[in-house]
Amino acid sequence: MHIIVLGGTNDNNGILSDFTKKRIEKCYELLGNDQNNVNVHFSGGFNEKFNNTNISHSQLCINYFEQINKLNIKINKQIHEKNNNTVHEAIHFGEYFANNNLNIKII
């Protein structure tokens, strides 16, 4: 299974917005006890509108996931930091998963 956590926003200090945190928390809930063969794709790079820091938005999301990961869930994390807006995300993931035969959940 693949879970795609779409990018959101963060402030100039790298603090994620509440709606971005909620996406990551939903991903964590979906994992539950069934983390085998799950790839979680975090999306978002750099853009003056949503991330003006020197750390990619997707890495900030992974950092937050690790903070809330009280069960030490092991996942295969994938960073997609070249996506700078929703259109880029749609095109990128459409191409990335063109020949995929596993379930995909988008958050």
XYZ file of N, CA, C and O in Angstrom:
428
model
N 0.846 -1.178 0.000
C 0.000 0.000 0.000
C 0.891 1.241 0.000
O 1.982 1.238 0.555
N 0.394 2.276 -0.630
C 1.053 3.578 -0.644
C 0.102 4.593 -0.016
O -1.094 4.599 -0.325
N 0.632 5.437 0.844
C -0.120 6.569 1.380
C 0.623 7.824 0.943
O 1.828 7.954 1.170
N -0.102 8.718 0.305
C 0.459 9.997 -0.121
C -0.061 11.084 0.809
O -1.274 11.280 0.913
N 0.836 11.764 1.485
C 0.468 12.903 2.321
C 0.794 14.146 1.502
O 1.967 14.487 1.311
N -0.234 14.772 0.971
C -0.032 15.959 0.140
C 0.553 17.097 0.963
O 0.286 17.222 2.159
N 1.324 17.921 0.309
C 1.959 19.047 0.978
C 0.946 20.071 1.444
O -0.174 20.151 0.949
N 1.359 20.835 2.404
C 0.528 21.911 2.949
C 1.379 23.157 3.076
O 2.088 23.527 2.140
N 1.347 23.756 4.243
C 2.132 24.971 4.466
C 2.859 24.889 5.802
O 2.499 24.112 6.682
N 3.876 25.712 5.915
C 4.569 25.926 7.179
C 5.013 27.378 7.221
O 5.054 28.052 6.198
N 5.332 27.834 8.418
C 5.762 29.230 8.535
C 7.274 29.333 8.302
O 7.941 28.341 8.002
N 7.798 30.532 8.441
C 9.226 30.771 8.170
C 10.147 30.116 9.191
O 11.358 30.084 9.007
N 9.565 29.609 10.296
C 10.347 28.890 11.301
C 10.229 27.382 11.141
O 10.728 26.625 11.974
N 9.527 26.937 10.099
C 9.370 25.507 9.860
C 8.240 24.865 10.646
O 8.130 23.643 10.679
N 7.384 25.677 11.259
C 6.244 25.150 12.010
C 5.115 24.872 11.026
O 4.686 25.764 10.285
N 4.654 23.611 11.016
C 3.583 23.219 10.093
C 2.256 23.830 10.492
O 1.960 23.975 11.685
N 1.431 24.139 9.495
C 0.084 24.638 9.758
C -0.753 23.521 10.372
O -0.425 22.334 10.262
N -1.844 23.891 11.012
C -2.714 22.897 11.652
C -3.275 21.905 10.644
O -3.339 20.708 10.926
N -3.692 22.376 9.447
C -4.263 21.426 8.491
C -3.202 20.455 7.962
O -3.492 19.307 7.665
N -1.958 20.899 7.876
C -0.882 19.991 7.463
C -0.638 18.950 8.548
O -0.477 17.759 8.257
N -0.625 19.371 9.801
C -0.460 18.429 10.909
C -1.587 17.399 10.910
O -1.342 16.214 11.147
N -2.805 17.844 10.645
C -3.946 16.924 10.634
C -3.798 15.874 9.536
O -4.183 14.720 9.714
N -3.234 16.230 8.402
C -2.986 15.249 7.335
C -2.017 14.173 7.815
O -2.217 12.983 7.580
N -0.962 14.595 8.487
C 0.041 13.649 8.981
C -0.548 12.780 10.082
O -0.306 11.566 10.134
N -1.341 13.369 10.950
C -1.999 12.603 12.016
C -2.968 11.587 11.431
O -3.068 10.457 11.925
N -3.665 11.937 10.362
C -4.566 10.995 9.694
C -3.770 9.830 9.108
O -4.188 8.672 9.198
N -2.642 10.118 8.517
C -1.763 9.071 7.998
C -1.383 8.118 9.119
O -1.466 6.889 8.965
N -0.991 8.649 10.251
C -0.592 7.846 11.409
C -1.750 6.951 11.846
O -1.558 5.769 12.122
N -2.958 7.500 11.883
C -4.144 6.715 12.257
C -4.391 5.590 11.258
O -4.745 4.478 11.648
N -4.249 5.872 9.971
C -4.490 4.867 8.937
C -3.511 3.696 9.043
O -3.855 2.566 8.703
N -2.318 3.967 9.524
C -1.325 2.907 9.630
C -1.732 1.868 10.672
O -1.592 0.674 10.449
N -2.242 2.341 11.814
C -2.698 1.433 12.852
C -1.710 0.310 13.108
O -0.523 0.529 13.250
N -2.222 -0.908 13.145
C -1.373 -2.067 13.392
C -0.890 -2.721 12.111
O -0.174 -3.709 12.151
N -1.303 -2.208 10.968
C -0.965 -2.832 9.694
C 0.033 -1.970 8.937
O -0.309 -1.291 7.992
N 1.306 -2.000 9.380
C 2.318 -1.195 8.714
C 3.168 -1.986 7.744
O 4.101 -1.454 7.166
N 2.912 -3.260 7.587
C 3.732 -4.068 6.688
C 3.567 -3.609 5.247
O 2.454 -3.421 4.772
N 4.685 -3.446 4.590
C 4.702 -3.068 3.177
C 3.963 -1.777 2.880
O 3.284 -1.658 1.869
N 4.065 -0.811 3.778
C 3.446 0.492 3.558
C 4.540 1.497 3.219
O 5.540 1.607 3.915
N 4.330 2.192 2.124
C 5.213 3.282 1.725
C 4.445 4.578 1.924
O 3.358 4.741 1.376
N 5.014 5.484 2.713
C 4.373 6.778 2.935
C 5.167 7.820 2.171
O 6.385 7.951 2.342
N 4.473 8.534 1.314
C 5.077 9.544 0.450
C 4.709 10.927 0.987
O 3.533 11.267 1.055
N 5.722 11.679 1.382
C 5.524 13.039 1.871
C 5.906 13.994 0.749
O 6.967 13.864 0.148
N 5.032 14.951 0.477
C 5.214 15.815 -0.672
C 5.418 17.265 -0.252
O 4.834 17.735 0.718
N 6.239 17.958 -1.012
C 6.420 19.393 -0.815
C 7.875 19.789 -0.737
O 8.674 19.138 -0.063
N 8.205 20.817 -1.448
C 9.586 21.288 -1.485
C 9.714 22.670 -0.900
O 9.465 22.901 0.272
N 10.081 23.597 -1.765
C 10.331 24.973 -1.367
C 9.494 25.889 -2.249
O 9.379 25.667 -3.449
N 8.903 26.901 -1.640
C 8.079 27.847 -2.376
C 7.853 29.030 -1.454
O 7.517 28.833 -0.283
N 7.999 30.218 -1.951
C 7.852 31.396 -1.083
C 6.461 31.522 -0.479
O 6.280 32.180 0.534
N 5.459 30.865 -1.078
C 4.102 30.943 -0.540
C 3.871 29.965 0.608
O 3.066 30.235 1.480
N 4.546 28.795 0.605
C 4.258 27.813 1.653
C 5.483 27.347 2.439
O 5.333 26.784 3.511
N 6.682 27.549 1.949
C 7.869 27.124 2.693
C 9.063 27.958 2.282
O 9.684 27.719 1.261
N 9.399 28.894 3.134
C 10.508 29.799 2.865
C 11.720 29.449 3.728
O 12.564 30.293 3.974
N 11.808 28.181 4.190
C 12.931 27.754 5.027
C 13.978 27.057 4.167
O 13.805 26.907 2.961
N 15.037 26.560 4.804
C 16.063 25.818 4.071
C 15.878 24.296 4.222
O 16.762 23.527 3.854
N 14.743 23.860 4.774
C 14.401 22.443 4.908
C 13.160 22.197 4.067
O 12.185 22.951 4.149
N 13.174 21.147 3.249
C 12.014 20.896 2.386
C 10.755 20.653 3.227
O 10.833 20.154 4.356
N 9.618 21.024 2.665
C 8.347 20.820 3.359
C 8.133 19.346 3.667
O 7.671 18.995 4.758
N 8.493 18.472 2.736
C 8.319 17.031 2.976
C 9.177 16.565 4.152
O 8.732 15.736 4.950
N 10.370 17.100 4.312
C 11.208 16.714 5.459
C 10.604 17.231 6.762
O 10.636 16.542 7.782
N 10.042 18.433 6.744
C 9.371 18.955 7.937
C 8.202 18.043 8.325
O 7.967 17.789 9.509
N 7.502 17.521 7.319
C 6.383 16.608 7.584
C 6.882 15.297 8.195
O 6.280 14.772 9.137
N 7.975 14.769 7.675
C 8.555 13.547 8.249
C 8.985 13.800 9.694
O 8.748 12.968 10.581
N 9.578 14.937 9.946
C 9.991 15.268 11.315
C 8.791 15.269 12.253
O 8.871 14.761 13.380
N 7.659 15.834 11.798
C 6.456 15.853 12.630
C 5.927 14.436 12.819
O 5.531 14.061 13.926
N 5.928 13.630 11.762
C 5.487 12.240 11.886
C 6.298 11.527 12.969
O 5.752 10.815 13.805
N 7.601 11.728 12.968
C 8.461 11.084 13.963
C 8.141 11.563 15.379
O 8.226 10.792 16.328
N 7.743 12.829 15.526
C 7.384 13.362 16.841
C 6.132 12.688 17.397
O 6.036 12.445 18.594
N 5.154 12.414 16.529
C 3.890 11.837 17.010
C 3.903 10.312 16.986
O 2.957 9.681 17.445
N 4.962 9.711 16.500
C 5.058 8.265 16.330
C 5.377 7.575 17.657
O 6.451 7.025 17.849
N 4.418 7.588 18.570
C 4.606 7.015 19.907
C 4.695 5.495 19.879
O 5.226 4.881 20.787
N 4.156 4.868 18.833
C 4.188 3.415 18.725
C 5.423 2.921 17.969
O 5.576 1.732 17.739
N 6.295 3.855 17.595
C 7.490 3.527 16.808
C 7.157 2.709 15.565
O 7.812 1.719 15.249
N 6.123 3.140 14.872
C 5.722 2.475 13.632
C 6.828 2.658 12.609
O 7.315 3.765 12.379
N 7.240 1.577 12.018
C 8.277 1.603 10.990
C 7.599 1.661 9.622
O 6.768 0.822 9.303
N 7.957 2.656 8.859
C 7.395 2.805 7.519
C 8.526 3.064 6.542
O 9.621 3.465 6.935
N 8.255 2.829 5.288
C 9.167 3.222 4.223
C 8.805 4.646 3.835
O 7.744 4.880 3.264
N 9.654 5.598 4.197
C 9.370 7.009 3.933
C 9.952 7.414 2.590
O 11.106 7.107 2.298
N 9.154 8.092 1.810
C 9.584 8.602 0.515
C 9.419 10.117 0.520
O 8.353 10.617 0.874
N 10.468 10.814 0.139
C 10.416 12.275 0.068
C 10.241 12.690 -1.389
O 10.968 12.233 -2.260
N 9.265 13.546 -1.613
C 9.011 14.101 -2.949
C 9.077 15.621 -2.801
O 8.067 16.276 -2.605
N 10.284 16.162 -2.874
C 10.445 17.581 -2.574
C 10.500 18.484 -3.794
O 10.708 19.674 -3.663
N 10.294 17.940 -4.966
C 10.267 18.795 -6.157
C 8.865 19.296 -6.464
O 8.666 20.058 -7.391
N 7.882 18.833 -5.692
C 6.502 19.277 -5.886
C 6.297 20.594 -5.156
O 6.421 20.662 -3.946
N 5.974 21.631 -5.905
C 5.840 22.942 -5.303
C 4.427 23.500 -5.324
O 4.199 24.597 -4.881
N 3.496 22.724 -5.859
C 2.092 23.120 -5.805
C 1.238 21.905 -6.150
O 1.759 20.851 -6.518
N -0.058 22.048 -6.035
C -0.967 20.924 -6.232
C -0.900 20.370 -7.649
O -0.976 19.164 -7.855
N -0.723 21.227 -8.634
C -0.625 20.765 -10.017
C 0.632 19.900 -10.186
O 0.568 18.816 -10.772
N 1.760 20.367 -9.642
C 2.991 19.576 -9.704
C 2.801 18.225 -9.023
O 3.270 17.194 -9.516
N 2.115 18.224 -7.876
C 1.867 16.971 -7.157
C 1.062 16.004 -8.015
O 1.401 14.818 -8.119
N -0.002 16.495 -8.624
C -0.864 15.628 -9.445
C -0.093 15.024 -10.613
O -0.174 13.821 -10.873
N 0.669 15.843 -11.305
C 1.450 15.349 -12.447
C 2.518 14.366 -11.981
O 2.660 13.275 -12.532
N 3.243 14.736 -10.953
C 4.316 13.893 -10.450
C 3.801 12.528 -9.995
O 4.318 11.490 -10.400
N 2.774 12.523 -9.152
C 2.287 11.248 -8.637
C 1.577 10.430 -9.717
O 1.625 9.206 -9.692
N 0.959 11.085 -10.673
C 0.370 10.357 -11.798
C 1.433 9.593 -12.567
O 1.250 8.422 -12.916
N 2.558 10.235 -12.808
C 3.669 9.579 -13.502
C 4.358 8.550 -12.607
O 4.695 7.455 -13.049
N 4.542 8.887 -11.345
C 5.247 8.017 -10.406
C 4.526 6.672 -10.228
O 5.156 5.628 -10.132
N 3.202 6.725 -10.187
C 2.412 5.518 -9.945
C 1.773 4.951 -11.213
O 0.851 4.142 -11.133
N 2.256 5.316 -12.368
C 1.651 4.885 -13.637
C 1.526 3.374 -13.751
O 0.536 2.867 -14.271
N 2.487 2.635 -13.264
C 2.460 1.170 -13.382
C 2.294 0.485 -12.030
O 2.699 -0.659 -11.860
N 1.698 1.162 -11.093
C 1.511 0.642 -9.746
C 0.353 -0.338 -9.693
O -0.674 -0.148 -10.323
N 0.516 -1.400 -8.920
C -0.591 -2.343 -8.739
C -0.998 -2.476 -7.284
O -1.742 -3.376 -6.922
N -0.509 -1.585 -6.407
C -0.895 -1.586 -5.007
C -1.932 -0.497 -4.748
O -2.096 0.423 -5.544
N -2.626 -0.604 -3.625
C -3.588 0.415 -3.228
C -2.877 1.726 -2.917
O -1.776 1.724 -2.354
N -3.527 2.819 -3.271
C -3.003 4.150 -2.987
C -4.068 4.920 -2.229
O -5.225 4.968 -2.648
N -3.652 5.507 -1.102
C -4.538 6.394 -0.345
C -3.907 7.776 -0.363
O -2.716 7.925 -0.114
N -4.724 8.774 -0.662
C -4.239 10.151 -0.732
C -4.867 10.952 0.412
O -6.085 10.943 0.585
N -4.019 11.623 1.145
C -4.486 12.464 2.267
C -4.159 13.895 1.909
O -3.023 14.239 1.655
